mmCIF file with all atom_site columns, C-alpha atoms in Angstrom:
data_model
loop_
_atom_site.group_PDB
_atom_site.id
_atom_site.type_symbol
_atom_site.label_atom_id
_atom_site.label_alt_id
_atom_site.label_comp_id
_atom_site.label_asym_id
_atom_site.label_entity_id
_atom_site.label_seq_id
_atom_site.pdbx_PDB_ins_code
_atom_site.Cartn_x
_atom_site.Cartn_y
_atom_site.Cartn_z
_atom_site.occupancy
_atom_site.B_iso_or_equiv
_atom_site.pdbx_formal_charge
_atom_site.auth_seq_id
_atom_site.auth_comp_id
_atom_site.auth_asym_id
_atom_site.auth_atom_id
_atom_site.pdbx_PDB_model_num
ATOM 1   C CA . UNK A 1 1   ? -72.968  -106.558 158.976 1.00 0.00 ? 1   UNK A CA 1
ATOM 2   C CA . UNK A 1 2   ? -74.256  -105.432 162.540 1.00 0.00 ? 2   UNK A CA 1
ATOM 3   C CA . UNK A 1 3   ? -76.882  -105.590 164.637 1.00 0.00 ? 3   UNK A CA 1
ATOM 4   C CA . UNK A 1 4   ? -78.791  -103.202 166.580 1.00 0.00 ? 4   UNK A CA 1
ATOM 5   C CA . UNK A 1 5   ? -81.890  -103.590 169.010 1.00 0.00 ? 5   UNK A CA 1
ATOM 6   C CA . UNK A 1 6   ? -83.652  -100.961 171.644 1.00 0.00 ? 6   UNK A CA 1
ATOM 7   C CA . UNK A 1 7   ? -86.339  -100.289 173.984 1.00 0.00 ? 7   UNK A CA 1
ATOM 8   C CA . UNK A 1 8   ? -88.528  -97.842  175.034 1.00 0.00 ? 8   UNK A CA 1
ATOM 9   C CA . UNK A 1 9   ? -91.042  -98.277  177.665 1.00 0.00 ? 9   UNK A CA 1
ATOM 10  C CA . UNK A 1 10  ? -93.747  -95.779  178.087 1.00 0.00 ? 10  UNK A CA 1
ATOM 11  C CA . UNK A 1 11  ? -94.884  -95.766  182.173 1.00 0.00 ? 11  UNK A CA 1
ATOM 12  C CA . UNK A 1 12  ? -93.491  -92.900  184.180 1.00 0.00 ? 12  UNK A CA 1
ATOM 13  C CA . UNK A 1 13  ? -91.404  -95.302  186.506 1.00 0.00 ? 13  UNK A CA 1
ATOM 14  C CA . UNK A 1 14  ? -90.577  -98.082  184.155 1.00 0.00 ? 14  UNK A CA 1
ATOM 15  C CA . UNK A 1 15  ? -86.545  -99.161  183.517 1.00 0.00 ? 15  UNK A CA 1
ATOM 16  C CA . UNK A 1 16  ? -85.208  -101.148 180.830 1.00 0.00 ? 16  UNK A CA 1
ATOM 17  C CA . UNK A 1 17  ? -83.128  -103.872 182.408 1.00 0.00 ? 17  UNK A CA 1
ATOM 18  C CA . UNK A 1 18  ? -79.755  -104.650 181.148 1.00 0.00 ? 18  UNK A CA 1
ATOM 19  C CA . UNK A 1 19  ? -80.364  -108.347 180.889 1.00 0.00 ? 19  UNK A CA 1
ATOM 20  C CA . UNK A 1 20  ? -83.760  -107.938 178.517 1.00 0.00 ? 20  UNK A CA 1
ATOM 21  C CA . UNK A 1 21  ? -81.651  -105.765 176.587 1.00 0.00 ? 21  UNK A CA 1
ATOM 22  C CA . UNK A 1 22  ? -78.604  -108.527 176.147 1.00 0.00 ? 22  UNK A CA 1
ATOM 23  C CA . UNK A 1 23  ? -80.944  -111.252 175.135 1.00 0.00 ? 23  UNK A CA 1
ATOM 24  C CA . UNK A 1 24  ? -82.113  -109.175 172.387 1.00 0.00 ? 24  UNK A CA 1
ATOM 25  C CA . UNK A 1 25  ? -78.504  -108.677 171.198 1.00 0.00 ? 25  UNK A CA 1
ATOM 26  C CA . UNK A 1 26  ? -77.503  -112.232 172.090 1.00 0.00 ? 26  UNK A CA 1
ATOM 27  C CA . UNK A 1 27  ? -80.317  -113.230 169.434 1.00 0.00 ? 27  UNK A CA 1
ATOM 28  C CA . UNK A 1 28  ? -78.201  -111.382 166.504 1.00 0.00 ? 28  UNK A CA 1
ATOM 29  C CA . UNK A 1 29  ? -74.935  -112.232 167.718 1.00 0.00 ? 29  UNK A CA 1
ATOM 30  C CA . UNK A 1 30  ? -74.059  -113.648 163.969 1.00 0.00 ? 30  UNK A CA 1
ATOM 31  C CA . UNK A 1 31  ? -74.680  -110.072 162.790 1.00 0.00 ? 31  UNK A CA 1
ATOM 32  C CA . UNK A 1 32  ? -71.848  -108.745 165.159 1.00 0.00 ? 32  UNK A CA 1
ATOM 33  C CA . UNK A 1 33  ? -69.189  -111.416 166.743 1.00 0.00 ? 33  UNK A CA 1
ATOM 34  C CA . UNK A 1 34  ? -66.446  -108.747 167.009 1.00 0.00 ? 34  UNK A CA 1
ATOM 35  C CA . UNK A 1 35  ? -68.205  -106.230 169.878 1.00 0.00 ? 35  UNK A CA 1
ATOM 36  C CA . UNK A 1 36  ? -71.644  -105.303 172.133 1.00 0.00 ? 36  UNK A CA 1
ATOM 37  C CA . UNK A 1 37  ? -72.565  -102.430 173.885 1.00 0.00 ? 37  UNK A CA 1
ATOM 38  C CA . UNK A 1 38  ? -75.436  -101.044 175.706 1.00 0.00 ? 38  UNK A CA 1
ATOM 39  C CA . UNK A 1 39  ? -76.934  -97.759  176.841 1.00 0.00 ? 39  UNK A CA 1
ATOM 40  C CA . UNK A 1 40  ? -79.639  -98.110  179.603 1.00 0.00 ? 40  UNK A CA 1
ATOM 41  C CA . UNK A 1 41  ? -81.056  -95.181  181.641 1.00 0.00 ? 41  UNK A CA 1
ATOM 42  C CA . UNK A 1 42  ? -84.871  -95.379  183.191 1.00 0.00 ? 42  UNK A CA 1
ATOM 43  C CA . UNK A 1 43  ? -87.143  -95.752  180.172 1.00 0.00 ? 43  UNK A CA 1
ATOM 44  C CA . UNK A 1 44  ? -84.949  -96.530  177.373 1.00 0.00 ? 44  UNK A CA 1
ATOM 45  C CA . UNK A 1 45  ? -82.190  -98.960  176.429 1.00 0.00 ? 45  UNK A CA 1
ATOM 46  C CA . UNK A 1 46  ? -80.505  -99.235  173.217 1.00 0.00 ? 46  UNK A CA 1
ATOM 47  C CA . UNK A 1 47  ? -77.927  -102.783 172.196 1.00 0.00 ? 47  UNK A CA 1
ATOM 48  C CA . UNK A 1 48  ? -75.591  -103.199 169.758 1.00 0.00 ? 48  UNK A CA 1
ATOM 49  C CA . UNK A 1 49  ? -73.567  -106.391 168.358 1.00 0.00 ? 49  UNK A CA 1
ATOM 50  C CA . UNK A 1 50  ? -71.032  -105.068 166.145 1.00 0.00 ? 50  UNK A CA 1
ATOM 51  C CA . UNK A 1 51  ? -68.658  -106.681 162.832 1.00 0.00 ? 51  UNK A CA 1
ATOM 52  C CA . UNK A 1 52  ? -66.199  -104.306 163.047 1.00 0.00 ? 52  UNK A CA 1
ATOM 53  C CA . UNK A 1 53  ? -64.855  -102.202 159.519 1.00 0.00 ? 53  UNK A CA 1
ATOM 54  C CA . UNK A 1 54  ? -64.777  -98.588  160.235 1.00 0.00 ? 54  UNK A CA 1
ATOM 55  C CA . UNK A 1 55  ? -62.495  -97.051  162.951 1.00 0.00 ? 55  UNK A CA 1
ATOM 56  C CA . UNK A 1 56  ? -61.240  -100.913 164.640 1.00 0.00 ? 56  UNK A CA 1
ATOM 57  C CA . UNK A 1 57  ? -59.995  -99.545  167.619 1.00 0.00 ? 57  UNK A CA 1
ATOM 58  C CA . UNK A 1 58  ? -62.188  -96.744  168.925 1.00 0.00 ? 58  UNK A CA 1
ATOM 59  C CA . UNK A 1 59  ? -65.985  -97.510  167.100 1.00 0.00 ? 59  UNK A CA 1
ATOM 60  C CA . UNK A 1 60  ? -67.680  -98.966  170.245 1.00 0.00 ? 60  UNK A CA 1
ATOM 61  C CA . UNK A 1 61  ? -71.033  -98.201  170.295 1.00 0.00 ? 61  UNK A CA 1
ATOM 62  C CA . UNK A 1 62  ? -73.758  -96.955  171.438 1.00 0.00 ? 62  UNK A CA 1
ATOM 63  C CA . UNK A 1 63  ? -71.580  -93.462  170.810 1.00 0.00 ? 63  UNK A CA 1
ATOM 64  C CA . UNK A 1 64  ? -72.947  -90.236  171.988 1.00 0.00 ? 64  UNK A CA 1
ATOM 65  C CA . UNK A 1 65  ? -72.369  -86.646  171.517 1.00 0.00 ? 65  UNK A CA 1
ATOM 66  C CA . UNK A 1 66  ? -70.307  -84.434  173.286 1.00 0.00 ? 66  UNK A CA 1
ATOM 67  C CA . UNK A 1 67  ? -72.182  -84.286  176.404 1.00 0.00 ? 67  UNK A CA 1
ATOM 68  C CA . UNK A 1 68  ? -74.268  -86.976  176.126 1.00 0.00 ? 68  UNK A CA 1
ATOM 69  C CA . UNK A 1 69  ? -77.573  -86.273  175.630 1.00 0.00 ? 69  UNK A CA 1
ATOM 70  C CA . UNK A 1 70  ? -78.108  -88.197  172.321 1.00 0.00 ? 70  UNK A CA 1
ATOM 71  C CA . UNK A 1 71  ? -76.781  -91.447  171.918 1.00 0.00 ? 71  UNK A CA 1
ATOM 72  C CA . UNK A 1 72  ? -76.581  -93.532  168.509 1.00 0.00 ? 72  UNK A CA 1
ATOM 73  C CA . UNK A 1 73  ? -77.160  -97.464  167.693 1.00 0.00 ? 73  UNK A CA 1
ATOM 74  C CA . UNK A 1 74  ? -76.046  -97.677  163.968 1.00 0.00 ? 74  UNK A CA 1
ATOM 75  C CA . UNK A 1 75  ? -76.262  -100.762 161.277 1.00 0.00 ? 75  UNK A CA 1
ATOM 76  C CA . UNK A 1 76  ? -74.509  -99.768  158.018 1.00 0.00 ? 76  UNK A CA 1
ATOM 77  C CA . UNK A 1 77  ? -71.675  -97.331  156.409 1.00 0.00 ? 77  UNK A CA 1
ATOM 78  C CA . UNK A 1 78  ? -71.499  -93.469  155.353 1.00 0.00 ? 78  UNK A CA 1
ATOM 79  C CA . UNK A 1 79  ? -69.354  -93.269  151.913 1.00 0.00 ? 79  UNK A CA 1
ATOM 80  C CA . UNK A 1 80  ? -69.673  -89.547  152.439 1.00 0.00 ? 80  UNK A CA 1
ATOM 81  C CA . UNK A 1 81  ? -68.439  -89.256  156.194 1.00 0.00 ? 81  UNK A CA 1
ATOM 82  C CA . UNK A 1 82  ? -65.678  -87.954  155.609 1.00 0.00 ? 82  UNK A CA 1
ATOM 83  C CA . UNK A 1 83  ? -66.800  -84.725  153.627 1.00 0.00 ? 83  UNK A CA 1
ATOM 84  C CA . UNK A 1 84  ? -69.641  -84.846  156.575 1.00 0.00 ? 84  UNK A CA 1
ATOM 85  C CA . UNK A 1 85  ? -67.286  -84.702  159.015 1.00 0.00 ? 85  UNK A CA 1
ATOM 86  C CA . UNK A 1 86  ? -65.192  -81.779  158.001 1.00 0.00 ? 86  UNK A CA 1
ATOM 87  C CA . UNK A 1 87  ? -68.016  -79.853  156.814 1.00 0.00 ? 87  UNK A CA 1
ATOM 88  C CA . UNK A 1 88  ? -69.271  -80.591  161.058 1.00 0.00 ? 88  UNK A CA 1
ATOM 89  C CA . UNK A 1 89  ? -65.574  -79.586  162.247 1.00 0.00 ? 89  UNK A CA 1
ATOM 90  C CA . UNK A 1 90  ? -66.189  -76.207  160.758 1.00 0.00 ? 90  UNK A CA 1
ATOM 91  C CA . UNK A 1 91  ? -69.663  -75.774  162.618 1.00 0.00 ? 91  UNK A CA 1
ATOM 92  C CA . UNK A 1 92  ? -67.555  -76.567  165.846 1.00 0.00 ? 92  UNK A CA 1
ATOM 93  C CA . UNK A 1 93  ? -68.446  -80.347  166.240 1.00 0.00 ? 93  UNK A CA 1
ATOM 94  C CA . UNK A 1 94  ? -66.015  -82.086  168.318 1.00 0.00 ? 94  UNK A CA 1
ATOM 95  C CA . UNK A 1 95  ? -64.969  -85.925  167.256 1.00 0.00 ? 95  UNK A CA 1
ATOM 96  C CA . UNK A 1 96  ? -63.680  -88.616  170.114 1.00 0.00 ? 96  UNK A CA 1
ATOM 97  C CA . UNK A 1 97  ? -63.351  -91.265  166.827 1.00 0.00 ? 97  UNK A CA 1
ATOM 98  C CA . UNK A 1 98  ? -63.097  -91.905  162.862 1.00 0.00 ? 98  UNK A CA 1
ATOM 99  C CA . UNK A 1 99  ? -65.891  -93.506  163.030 1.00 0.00 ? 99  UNK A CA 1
ATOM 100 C CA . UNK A 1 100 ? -68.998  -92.724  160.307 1.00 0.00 ? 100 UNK A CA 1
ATOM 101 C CA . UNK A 1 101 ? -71.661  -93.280  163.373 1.00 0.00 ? 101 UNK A CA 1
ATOM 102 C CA . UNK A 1 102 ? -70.110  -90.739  165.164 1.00 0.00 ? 102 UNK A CA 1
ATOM 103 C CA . UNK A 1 103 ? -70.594  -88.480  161.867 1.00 0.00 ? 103 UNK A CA 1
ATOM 104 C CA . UNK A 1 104 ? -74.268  -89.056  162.450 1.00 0.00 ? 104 UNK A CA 1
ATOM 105 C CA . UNK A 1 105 ? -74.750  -88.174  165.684 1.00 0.00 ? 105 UNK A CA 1
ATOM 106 C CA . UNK A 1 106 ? -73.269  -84.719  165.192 1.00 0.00 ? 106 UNK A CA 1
ATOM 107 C CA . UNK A 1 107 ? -75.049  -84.127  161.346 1.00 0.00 ? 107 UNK A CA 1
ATOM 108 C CA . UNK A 1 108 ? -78.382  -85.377  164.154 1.00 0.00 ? 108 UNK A CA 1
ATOM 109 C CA . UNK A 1 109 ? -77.496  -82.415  166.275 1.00 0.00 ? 109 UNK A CA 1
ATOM 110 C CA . UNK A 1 110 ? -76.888  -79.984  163.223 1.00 0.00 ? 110 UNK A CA 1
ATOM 111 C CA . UNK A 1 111 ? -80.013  -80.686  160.780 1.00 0.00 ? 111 UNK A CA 1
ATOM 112 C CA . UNK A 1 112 ? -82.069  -82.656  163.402 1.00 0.00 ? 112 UNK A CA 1
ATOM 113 C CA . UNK A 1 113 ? -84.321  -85.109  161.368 1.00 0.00 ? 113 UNK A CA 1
ATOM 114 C CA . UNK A 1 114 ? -83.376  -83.567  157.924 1.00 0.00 ? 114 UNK A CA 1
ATOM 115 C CA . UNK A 1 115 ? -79.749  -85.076  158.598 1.00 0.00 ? 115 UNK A CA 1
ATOM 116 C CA . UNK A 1 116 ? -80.998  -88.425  156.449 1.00 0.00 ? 116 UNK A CA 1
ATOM 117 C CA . UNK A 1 117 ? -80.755  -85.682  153.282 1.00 0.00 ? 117 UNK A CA 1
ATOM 118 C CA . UNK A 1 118 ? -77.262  -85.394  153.747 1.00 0.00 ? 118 UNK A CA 1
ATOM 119 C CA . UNK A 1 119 ? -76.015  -88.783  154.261 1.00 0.00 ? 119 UNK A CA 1
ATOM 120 C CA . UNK A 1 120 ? -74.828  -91.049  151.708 1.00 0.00 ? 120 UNK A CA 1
ATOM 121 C CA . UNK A 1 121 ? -74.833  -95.313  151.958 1.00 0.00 ? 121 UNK A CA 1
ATOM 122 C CA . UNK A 1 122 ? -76.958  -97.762  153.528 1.00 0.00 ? 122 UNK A CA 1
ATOM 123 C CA . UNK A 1 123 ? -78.061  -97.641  157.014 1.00 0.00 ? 123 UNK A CA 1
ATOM 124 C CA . UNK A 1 124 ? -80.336  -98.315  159.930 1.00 0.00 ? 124 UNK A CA 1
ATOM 125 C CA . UNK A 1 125 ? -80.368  -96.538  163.261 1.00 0.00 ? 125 UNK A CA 1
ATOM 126 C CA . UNK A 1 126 ? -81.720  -95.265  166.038 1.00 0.00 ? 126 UNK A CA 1
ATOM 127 C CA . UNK A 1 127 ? -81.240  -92.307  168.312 1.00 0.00 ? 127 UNK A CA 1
ATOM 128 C CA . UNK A 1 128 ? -82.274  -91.380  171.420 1.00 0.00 ? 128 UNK A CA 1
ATOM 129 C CA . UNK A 1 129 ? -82.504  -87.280  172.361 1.00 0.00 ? 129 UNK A CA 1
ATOM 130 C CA . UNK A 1 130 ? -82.261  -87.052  175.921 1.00 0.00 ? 130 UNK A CA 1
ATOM 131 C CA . UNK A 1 131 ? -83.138  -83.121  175.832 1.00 0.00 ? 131 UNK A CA 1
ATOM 132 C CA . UNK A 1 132 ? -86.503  -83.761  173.546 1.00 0.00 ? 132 UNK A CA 1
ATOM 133 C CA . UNK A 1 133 ? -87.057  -87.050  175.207 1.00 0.00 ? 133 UNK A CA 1
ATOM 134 C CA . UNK A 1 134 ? -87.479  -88.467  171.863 1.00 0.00 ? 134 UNK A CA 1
ATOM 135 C CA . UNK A 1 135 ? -86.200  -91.453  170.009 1.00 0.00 ? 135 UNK A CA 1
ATOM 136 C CA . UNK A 1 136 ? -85.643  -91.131  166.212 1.00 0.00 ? 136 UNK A CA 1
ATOM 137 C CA . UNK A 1 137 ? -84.654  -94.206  163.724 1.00 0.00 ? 137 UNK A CA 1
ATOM 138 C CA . UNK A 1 138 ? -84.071  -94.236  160.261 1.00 0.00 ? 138 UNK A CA 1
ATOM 139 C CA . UNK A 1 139 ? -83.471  -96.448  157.010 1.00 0.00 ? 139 UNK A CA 1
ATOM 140 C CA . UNK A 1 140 ? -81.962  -96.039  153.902 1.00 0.00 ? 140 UNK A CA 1
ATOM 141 C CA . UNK A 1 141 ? -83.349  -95.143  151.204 1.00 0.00 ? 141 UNK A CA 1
ATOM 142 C CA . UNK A 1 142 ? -83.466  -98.802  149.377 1.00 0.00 ? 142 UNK A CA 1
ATOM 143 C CA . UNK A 1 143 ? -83.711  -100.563 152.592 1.00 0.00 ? 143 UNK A CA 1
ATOM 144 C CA . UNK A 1 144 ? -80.603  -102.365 152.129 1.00 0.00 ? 144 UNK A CA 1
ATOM 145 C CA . UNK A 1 145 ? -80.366  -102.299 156.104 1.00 0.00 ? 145 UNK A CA 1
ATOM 146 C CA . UNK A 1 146 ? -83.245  -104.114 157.921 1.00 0.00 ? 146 UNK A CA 1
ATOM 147 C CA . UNK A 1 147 ? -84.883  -102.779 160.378 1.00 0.00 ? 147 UNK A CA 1
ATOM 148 C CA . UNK A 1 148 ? -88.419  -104.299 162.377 1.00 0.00 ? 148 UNK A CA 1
ATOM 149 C CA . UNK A 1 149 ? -90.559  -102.707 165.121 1.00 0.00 ? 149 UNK A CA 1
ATOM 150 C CA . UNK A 1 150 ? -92.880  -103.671 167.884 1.00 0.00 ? 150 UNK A CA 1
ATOM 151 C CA . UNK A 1 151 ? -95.097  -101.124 169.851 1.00 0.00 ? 151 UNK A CA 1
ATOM 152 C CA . UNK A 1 152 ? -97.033  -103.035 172.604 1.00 0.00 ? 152 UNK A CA 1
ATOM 153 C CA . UNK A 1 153 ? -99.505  -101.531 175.333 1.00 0.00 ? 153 UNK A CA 1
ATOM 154 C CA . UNK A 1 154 ? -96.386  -100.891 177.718 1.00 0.00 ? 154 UNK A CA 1
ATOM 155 C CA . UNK A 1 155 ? -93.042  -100.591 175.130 1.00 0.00 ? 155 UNK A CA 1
ATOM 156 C CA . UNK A 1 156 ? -91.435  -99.700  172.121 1.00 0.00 ? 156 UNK A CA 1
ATOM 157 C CA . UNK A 1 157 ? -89.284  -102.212 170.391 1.00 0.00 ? 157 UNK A CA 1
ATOM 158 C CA . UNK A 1 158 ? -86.783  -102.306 167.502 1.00 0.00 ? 158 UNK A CA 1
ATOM 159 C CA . UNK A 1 159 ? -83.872  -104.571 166.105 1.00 0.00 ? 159 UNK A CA 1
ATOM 160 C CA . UNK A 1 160 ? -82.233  -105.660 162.660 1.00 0.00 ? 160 UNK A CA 1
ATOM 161 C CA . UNK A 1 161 ? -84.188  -108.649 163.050 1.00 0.00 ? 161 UNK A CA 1
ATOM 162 C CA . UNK A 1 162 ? -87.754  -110.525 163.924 1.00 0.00 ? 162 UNK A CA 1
ATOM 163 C CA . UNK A 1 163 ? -86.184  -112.854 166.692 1.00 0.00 ? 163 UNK A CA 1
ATOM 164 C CA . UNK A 1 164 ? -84.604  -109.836 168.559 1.00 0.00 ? 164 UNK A CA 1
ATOM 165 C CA . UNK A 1 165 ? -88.264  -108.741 169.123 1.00 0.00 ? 165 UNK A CA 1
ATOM 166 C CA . UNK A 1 166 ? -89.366  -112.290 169.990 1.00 0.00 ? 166 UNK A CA 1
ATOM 167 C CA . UNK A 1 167 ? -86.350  -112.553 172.287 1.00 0.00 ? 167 UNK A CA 1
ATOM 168 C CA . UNK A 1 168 ? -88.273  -109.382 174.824 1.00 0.00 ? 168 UNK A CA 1
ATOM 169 C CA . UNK A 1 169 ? -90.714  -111.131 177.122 1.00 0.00 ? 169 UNK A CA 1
ATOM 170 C CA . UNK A 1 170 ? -93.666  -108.456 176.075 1.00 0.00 ? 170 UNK A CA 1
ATOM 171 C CA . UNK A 1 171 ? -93.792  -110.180 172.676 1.00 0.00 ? 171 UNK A CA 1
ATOM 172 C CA . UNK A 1 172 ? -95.548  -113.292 171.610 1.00 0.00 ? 172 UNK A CA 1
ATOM 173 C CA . UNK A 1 173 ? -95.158  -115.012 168.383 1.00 0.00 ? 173 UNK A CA 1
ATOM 174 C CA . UNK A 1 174 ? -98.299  -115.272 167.152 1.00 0.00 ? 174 UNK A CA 1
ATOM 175 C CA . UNK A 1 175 ? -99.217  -115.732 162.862 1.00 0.00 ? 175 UNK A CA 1
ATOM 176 C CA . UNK A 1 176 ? -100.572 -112.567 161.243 1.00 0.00 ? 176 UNK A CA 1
ATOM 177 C CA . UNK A 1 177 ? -102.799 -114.395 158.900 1.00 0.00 ? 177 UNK A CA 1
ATOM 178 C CA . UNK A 1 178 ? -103.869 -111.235 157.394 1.00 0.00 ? 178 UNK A CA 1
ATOM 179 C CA . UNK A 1 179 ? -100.747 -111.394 155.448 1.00 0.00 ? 179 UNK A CA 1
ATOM 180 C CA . UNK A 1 180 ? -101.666 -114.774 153.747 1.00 0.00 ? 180 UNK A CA 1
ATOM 181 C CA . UNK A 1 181 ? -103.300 -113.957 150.675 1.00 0.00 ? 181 UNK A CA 1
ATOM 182 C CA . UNK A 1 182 ? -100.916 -111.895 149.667 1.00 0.00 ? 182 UNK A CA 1
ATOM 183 C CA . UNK A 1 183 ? -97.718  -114.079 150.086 1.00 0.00 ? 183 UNK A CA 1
ATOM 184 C CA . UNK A 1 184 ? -99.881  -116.965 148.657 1.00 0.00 ? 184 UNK A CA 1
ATOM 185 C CA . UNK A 1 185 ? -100.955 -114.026 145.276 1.00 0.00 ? 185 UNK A CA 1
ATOM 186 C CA . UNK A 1 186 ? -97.569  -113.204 144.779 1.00 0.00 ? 186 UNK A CA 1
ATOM 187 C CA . UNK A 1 187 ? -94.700  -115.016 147.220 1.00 0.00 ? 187 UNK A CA 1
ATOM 188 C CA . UNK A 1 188 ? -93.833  -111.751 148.741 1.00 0.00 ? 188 UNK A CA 1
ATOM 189 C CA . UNK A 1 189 ? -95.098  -109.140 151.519 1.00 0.00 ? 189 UNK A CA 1
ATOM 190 C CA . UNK A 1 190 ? -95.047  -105.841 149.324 1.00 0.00 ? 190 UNK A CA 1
ATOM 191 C CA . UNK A 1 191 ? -95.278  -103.554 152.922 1.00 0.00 ? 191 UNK A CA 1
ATOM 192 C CA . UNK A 1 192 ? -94.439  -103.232 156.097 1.00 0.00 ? 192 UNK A CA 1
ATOM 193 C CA . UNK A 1 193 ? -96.939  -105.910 157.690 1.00 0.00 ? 193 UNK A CA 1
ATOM 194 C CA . UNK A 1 194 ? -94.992  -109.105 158.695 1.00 0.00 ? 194 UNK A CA 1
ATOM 195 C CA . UNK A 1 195 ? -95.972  -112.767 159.131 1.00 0.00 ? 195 UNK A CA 1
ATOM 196 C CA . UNK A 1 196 ? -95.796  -112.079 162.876 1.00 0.00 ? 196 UNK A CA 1
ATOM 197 C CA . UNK A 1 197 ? -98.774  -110.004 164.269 1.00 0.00 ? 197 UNK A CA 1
ATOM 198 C CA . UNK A 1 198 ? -97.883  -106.958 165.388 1.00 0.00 ? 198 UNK A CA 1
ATOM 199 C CA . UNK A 1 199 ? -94.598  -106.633 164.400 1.00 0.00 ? 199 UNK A CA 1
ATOM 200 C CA . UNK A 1 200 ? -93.534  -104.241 161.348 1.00 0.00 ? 200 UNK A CA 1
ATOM 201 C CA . UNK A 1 201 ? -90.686  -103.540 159.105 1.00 0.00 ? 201 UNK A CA 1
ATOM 202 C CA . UNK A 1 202 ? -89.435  -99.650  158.577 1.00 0.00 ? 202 UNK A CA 1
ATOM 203 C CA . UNK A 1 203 ? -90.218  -99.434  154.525 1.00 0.00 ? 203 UNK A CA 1
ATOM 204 C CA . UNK A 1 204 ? -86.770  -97.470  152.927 1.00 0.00 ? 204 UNK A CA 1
ATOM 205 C CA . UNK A 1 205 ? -86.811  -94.077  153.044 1.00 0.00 ? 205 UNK A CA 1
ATOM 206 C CA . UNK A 1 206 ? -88.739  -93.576  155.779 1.00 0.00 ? 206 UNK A CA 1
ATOM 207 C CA . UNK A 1 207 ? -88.064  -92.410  159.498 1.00 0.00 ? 207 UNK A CA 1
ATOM 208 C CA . UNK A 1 208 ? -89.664  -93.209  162.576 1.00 0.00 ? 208 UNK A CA 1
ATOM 209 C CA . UNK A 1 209 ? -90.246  -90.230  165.237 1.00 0.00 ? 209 UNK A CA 1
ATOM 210 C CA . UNK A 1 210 ? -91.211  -91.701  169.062 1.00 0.00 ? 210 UNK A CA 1
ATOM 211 C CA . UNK A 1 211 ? -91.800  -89.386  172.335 1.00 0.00 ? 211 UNK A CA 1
ATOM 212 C CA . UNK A 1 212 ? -91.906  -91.029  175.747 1.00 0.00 ? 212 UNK A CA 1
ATOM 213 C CA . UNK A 1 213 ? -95.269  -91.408  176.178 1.00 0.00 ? 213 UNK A CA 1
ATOM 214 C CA . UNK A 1 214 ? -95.779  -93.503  172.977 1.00 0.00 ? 214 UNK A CA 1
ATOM 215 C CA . UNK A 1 215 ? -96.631  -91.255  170.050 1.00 0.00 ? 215 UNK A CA 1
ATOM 216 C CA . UNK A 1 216 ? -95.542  -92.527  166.997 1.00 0.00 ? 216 UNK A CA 1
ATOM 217 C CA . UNK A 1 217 ? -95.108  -90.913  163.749 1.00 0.00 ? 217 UNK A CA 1
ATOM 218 C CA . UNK A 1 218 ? -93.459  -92.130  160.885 1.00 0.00 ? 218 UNK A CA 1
ATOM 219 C CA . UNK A 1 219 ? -92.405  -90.052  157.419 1.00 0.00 ? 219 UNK A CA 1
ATOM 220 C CA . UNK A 1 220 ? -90.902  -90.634  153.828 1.00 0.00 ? 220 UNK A CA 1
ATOM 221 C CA . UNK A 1 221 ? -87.792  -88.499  153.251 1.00 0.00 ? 221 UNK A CA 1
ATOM 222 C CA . UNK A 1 222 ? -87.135  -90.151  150.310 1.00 0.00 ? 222 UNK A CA 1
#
């Protein structure tokens, strides 16, 4: 089990600072006791608190691509990386790790937001392409790996859980008693609403497509 979190503010000369970021990650820290990272530049930030199982000594994340324009923040495990991967070797994909997020990042770069067709296991992540200026995240398609968002007037936010949204100062915790009929009806929220207002859960199978200036648009692959 891991943890990821991100943000992405929308003004021309915001910056994500470090320390928001941290907090966000510090709330998950049970998700990920082994390692953190962090990848911050101007408008976007994306934290990780990793439980290390795949590739011990070189899986640090956030990992990017060769040059490092898109950068990864990944919650799960590929079963089929390792067909992935050699299949990518042929292409010419170059690998710094063994690592299954790394996997990813190049199928990313190969099929772009059709790579979720070709992966295999349960997941959640996010990536952010510096050259479209666009942040993609994903689930699997059961939603055995959690992921929740946030889009306020000023920011875009993600983690694994609630509280790492609640940990940014943009976010209040305020009830969304919209939701109470239905969790009183039947003890469950069937969608993505949430009993906190404004903040949703990414359904399974679906992917989440964000450009800088705040456009969201979400799709079912599966």
């Amino acid at each position: 089990m891991c943890g990821i979190a991100g943000v992405v503010k929308f003004a021309k000369n915001a910056e994500v600072e470090g320390h928001t970021l941290r907090r966000m990650c510090a709330a998950m820290i049970h998700r990920g006791p082994d390692d953190e990272g962090i990848y911050v530049k101007g408008r976007v930030g994306l934290g990780m608190r990793r439980l290390s199982i795949i590739d011990l000594a070189t899986g640090h994340q956030p990992i990017s691509n060769e040059d490092g324009t898109i950068w990864i923040v990944f919650n799960g495990e590929i079963y089929n990386h390792a067909v992935l991967r050699e299949r990518l070797e042929r292409r010419g994909h170059r690998y710094r790790t063994q690592s299954d997020t790394e996997t990813i990042v190049h199928a990313y770069e190969e099929y772009g937001r059709d790579c979720v067709q070709h992966l295999r296991g349960m997941f959640a992540f996010a990536i952010w392409d510096a050259r479209k200026r666009r942040l993609f995240v994903a689930r699997d398609r059961l939603g055995i790996k959690p992921l929740y968002y946030c889009a306020t007037a000023e920011s875009f936010l993600f983690g694994s859980e609630i509280k790492v949204i609640l940990a940014h100062p943009e976010v209040k915790a305020e009830f969304n008693r919209a939701c109470l009929p239905e969790f009183l009806a039947f003890g469950y929220l069937n969608g993505e609403r949430t009993f906190y207002q404004g903040i949703r859960k990414l359904m399974p199978g679906q992917i989440l497509e964000l450009d800088e200036s705040g456009n969201l648009r979400g799709l079912r692959y599966w």
